[in-house]
PDB file of C-alpha atoms in Angstrom:
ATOM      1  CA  UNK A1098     -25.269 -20.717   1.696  1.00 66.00           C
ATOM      2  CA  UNK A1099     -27.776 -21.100   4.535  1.00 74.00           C
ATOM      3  CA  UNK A1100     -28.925 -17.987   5.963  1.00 77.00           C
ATOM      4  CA  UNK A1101     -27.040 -19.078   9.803  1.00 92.00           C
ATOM      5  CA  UNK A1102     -23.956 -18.673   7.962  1.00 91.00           C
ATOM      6  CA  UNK A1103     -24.812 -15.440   6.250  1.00 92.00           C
ATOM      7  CA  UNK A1104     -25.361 -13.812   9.703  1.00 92.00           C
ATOM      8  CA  UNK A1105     -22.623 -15.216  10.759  1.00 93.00           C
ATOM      9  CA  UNK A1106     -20.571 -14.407   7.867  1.00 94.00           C
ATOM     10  CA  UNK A1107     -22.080 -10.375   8.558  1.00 94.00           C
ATOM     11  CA  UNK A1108     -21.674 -10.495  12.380  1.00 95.00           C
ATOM     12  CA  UNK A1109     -17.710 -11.458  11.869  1.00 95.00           C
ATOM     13  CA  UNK A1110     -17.540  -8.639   9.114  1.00 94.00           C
ATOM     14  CA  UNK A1111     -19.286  -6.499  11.749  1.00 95.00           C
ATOM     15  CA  UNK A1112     -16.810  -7.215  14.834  1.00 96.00           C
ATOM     16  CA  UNK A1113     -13.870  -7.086  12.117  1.00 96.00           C
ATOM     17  CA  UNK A1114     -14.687  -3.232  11.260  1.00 96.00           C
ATOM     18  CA  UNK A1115     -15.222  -2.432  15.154  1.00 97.00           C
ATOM     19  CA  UNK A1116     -12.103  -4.109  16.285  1.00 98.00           C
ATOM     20  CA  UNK A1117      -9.514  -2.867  12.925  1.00 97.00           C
ATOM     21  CA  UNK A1118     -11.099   0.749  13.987  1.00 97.00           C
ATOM     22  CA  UNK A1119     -10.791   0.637  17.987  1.00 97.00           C
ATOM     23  CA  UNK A1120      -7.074  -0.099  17.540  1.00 97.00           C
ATOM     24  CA  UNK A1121      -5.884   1.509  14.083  1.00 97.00           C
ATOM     25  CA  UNK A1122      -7.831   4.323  14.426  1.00 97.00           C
ATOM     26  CA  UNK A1123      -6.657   6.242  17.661  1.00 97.00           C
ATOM     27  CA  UNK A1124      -2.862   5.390  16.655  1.00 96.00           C
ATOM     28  CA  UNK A1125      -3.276   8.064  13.521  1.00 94.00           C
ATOM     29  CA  UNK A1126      -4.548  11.562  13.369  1.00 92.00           C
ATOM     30  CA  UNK A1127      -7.434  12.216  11.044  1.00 93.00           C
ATOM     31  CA  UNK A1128      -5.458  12.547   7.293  1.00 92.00           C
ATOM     32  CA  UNK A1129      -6.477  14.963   4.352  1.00 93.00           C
ATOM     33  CA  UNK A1130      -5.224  13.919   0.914  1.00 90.00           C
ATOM     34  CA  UNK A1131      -2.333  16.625   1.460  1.00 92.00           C
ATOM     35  CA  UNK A1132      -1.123  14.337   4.208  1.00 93.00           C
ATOM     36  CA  UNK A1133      -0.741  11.652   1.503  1.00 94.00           C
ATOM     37  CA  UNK A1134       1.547  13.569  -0.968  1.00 96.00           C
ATOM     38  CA  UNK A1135       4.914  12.656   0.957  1.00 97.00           C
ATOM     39  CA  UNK A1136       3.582   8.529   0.616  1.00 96.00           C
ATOM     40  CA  UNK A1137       2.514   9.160  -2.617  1.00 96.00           C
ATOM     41  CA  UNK A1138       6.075  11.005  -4.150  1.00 98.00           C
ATOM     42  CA  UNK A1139       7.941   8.099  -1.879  1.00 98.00           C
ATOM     43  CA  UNK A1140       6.193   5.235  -3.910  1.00 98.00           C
ATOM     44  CA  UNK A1141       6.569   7.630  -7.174  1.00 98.00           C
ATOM     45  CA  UNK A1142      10.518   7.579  -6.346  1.00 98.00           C
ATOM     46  CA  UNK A1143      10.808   4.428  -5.621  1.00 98.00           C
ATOM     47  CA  UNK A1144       9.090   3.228  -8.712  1.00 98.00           C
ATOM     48  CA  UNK A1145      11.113   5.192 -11.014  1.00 98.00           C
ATOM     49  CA  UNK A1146      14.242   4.203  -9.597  1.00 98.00           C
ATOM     50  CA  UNK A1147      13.462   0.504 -10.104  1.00 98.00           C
ATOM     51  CA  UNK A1148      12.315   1.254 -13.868  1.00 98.00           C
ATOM     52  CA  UNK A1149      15.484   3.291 -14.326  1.00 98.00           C
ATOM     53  CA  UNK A1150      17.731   0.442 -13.102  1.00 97.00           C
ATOM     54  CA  UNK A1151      16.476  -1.829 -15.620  1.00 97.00           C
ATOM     55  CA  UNK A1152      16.723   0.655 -18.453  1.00 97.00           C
ATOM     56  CA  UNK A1153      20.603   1.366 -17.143  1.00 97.00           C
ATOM     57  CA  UNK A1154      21.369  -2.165 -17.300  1.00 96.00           C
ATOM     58  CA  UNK A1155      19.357  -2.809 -21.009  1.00 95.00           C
ATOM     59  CA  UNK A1156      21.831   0.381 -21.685  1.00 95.00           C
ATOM     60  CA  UNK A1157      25.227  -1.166 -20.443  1.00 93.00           C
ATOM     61  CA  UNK A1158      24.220  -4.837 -21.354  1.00 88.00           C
ATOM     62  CA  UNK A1159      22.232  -4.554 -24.588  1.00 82.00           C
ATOM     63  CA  UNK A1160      24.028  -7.979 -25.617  1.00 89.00           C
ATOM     64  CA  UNK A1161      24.712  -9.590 -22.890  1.00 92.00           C
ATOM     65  CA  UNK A1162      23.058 -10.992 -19.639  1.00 94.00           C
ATOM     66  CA  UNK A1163      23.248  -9.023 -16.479  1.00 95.00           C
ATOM     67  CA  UNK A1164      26.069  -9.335 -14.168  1.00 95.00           C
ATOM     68  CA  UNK A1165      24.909 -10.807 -10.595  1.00 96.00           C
ATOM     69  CA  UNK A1166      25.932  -7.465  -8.740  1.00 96.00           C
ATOM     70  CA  UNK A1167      23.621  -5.135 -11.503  1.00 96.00           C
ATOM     71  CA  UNK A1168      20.237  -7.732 -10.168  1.00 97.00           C
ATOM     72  CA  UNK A1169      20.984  -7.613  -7.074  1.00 98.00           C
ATOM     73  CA  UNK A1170      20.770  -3.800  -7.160  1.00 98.00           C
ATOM     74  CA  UNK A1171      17.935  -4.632  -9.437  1.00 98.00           C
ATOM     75  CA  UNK A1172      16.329  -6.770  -7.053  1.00 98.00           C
ATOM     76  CA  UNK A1173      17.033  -4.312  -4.021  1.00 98.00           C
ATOM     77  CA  UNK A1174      15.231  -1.807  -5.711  1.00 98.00           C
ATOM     78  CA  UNK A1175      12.202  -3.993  -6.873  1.00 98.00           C
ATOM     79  CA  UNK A1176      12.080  -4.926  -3.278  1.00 98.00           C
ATOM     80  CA  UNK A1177      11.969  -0.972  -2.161  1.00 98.00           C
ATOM     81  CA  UNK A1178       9.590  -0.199  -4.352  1.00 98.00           C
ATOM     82  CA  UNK A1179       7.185  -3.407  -3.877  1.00 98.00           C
ATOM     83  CA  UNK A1180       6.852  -2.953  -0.054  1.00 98.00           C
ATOM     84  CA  UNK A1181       6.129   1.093  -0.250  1.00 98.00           C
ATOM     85  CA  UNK A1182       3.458  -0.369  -2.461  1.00 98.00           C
ATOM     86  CA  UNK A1183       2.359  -3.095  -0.061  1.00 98.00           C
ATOM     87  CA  UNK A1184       2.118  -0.590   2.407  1.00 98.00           C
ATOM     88  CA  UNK A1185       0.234   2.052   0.559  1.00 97.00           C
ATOM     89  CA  UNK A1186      -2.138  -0.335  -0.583  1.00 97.00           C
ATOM     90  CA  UNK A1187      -2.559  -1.587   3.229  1.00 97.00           C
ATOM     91  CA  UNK A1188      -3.194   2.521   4.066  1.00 96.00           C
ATOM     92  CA  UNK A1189      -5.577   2.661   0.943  1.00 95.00           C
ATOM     93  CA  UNK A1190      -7.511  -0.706   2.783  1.00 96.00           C
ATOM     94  CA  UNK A1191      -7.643   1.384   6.514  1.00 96.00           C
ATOM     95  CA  UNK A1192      -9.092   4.325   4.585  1.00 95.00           C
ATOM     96  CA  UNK A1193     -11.418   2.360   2.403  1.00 95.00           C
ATOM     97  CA  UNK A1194     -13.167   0.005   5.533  1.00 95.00           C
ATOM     98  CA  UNK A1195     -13.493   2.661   7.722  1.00 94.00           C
ATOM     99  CA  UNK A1196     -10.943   1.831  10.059  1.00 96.00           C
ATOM    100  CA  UNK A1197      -9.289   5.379   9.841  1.00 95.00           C
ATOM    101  CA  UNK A1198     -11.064   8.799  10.171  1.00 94.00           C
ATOM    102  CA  UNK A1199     -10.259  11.081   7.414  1.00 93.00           C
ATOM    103  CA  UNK A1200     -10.823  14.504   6.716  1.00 90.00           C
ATOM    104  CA  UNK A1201     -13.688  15.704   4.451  1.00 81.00           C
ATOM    105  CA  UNK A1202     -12.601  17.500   1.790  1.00 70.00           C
ATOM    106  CA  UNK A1203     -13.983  21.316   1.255  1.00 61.00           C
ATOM    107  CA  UNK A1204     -15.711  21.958  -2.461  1.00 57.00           C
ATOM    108  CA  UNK A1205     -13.402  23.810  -4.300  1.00 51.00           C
ATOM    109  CA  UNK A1206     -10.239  23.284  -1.972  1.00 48.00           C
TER     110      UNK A1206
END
């Protein structure tokens, strides 16, 4: 790749960072990793509710195919549990590039 494109490439990056942080950042207070309990639990719930609906259905159904109504609860709970993920994932991106201030954490706290 020529080297015009390179700084290019790094100026974009660079504006990216500034712009994601001028707007995400002032919208949030500065989180701790105790803040992120309550998200992380949610997703934790959500997950296990999806894996239990598909072992209550293998339980009911062992030898037969799932009736429409158990996969659409199936489904609704998939869906639950893939978008708290989606949007943990897009919190875990904020924190990661900067665009968020965190709090430092104390040794031994």
């Amino acid at each position: 790749m020529p080297i015009s494109n390179n700084r290019l490439l790094l100026e974009l990056e660079k504006h990216r960072r500034e712009i994601n942080r001028e707007i995400i950042n002032p919208q949030f207070p500065e989180l701790a990793l105790g803040d992120l309990k309550p998200l992380l639990t949610m997703v934790a719930h959500a997950r296990a509710a999806y894996v239990r609906e598909l072992l209550d259905i293998a339980n009911v159904s062992p030898n037969s195919v799932p009736s429409q109504d158990q996969i659409n609860h199936l489904r609704r709970c998939r869906e639950t549990f893939e978008e708290l993920v989606t949007a943990a994932n897009a919190l875990e991106t904020v924190i990661q590039r900067d665009y968020l201030d965190v709090k430092s954490s104390t040794p031994g706290h």
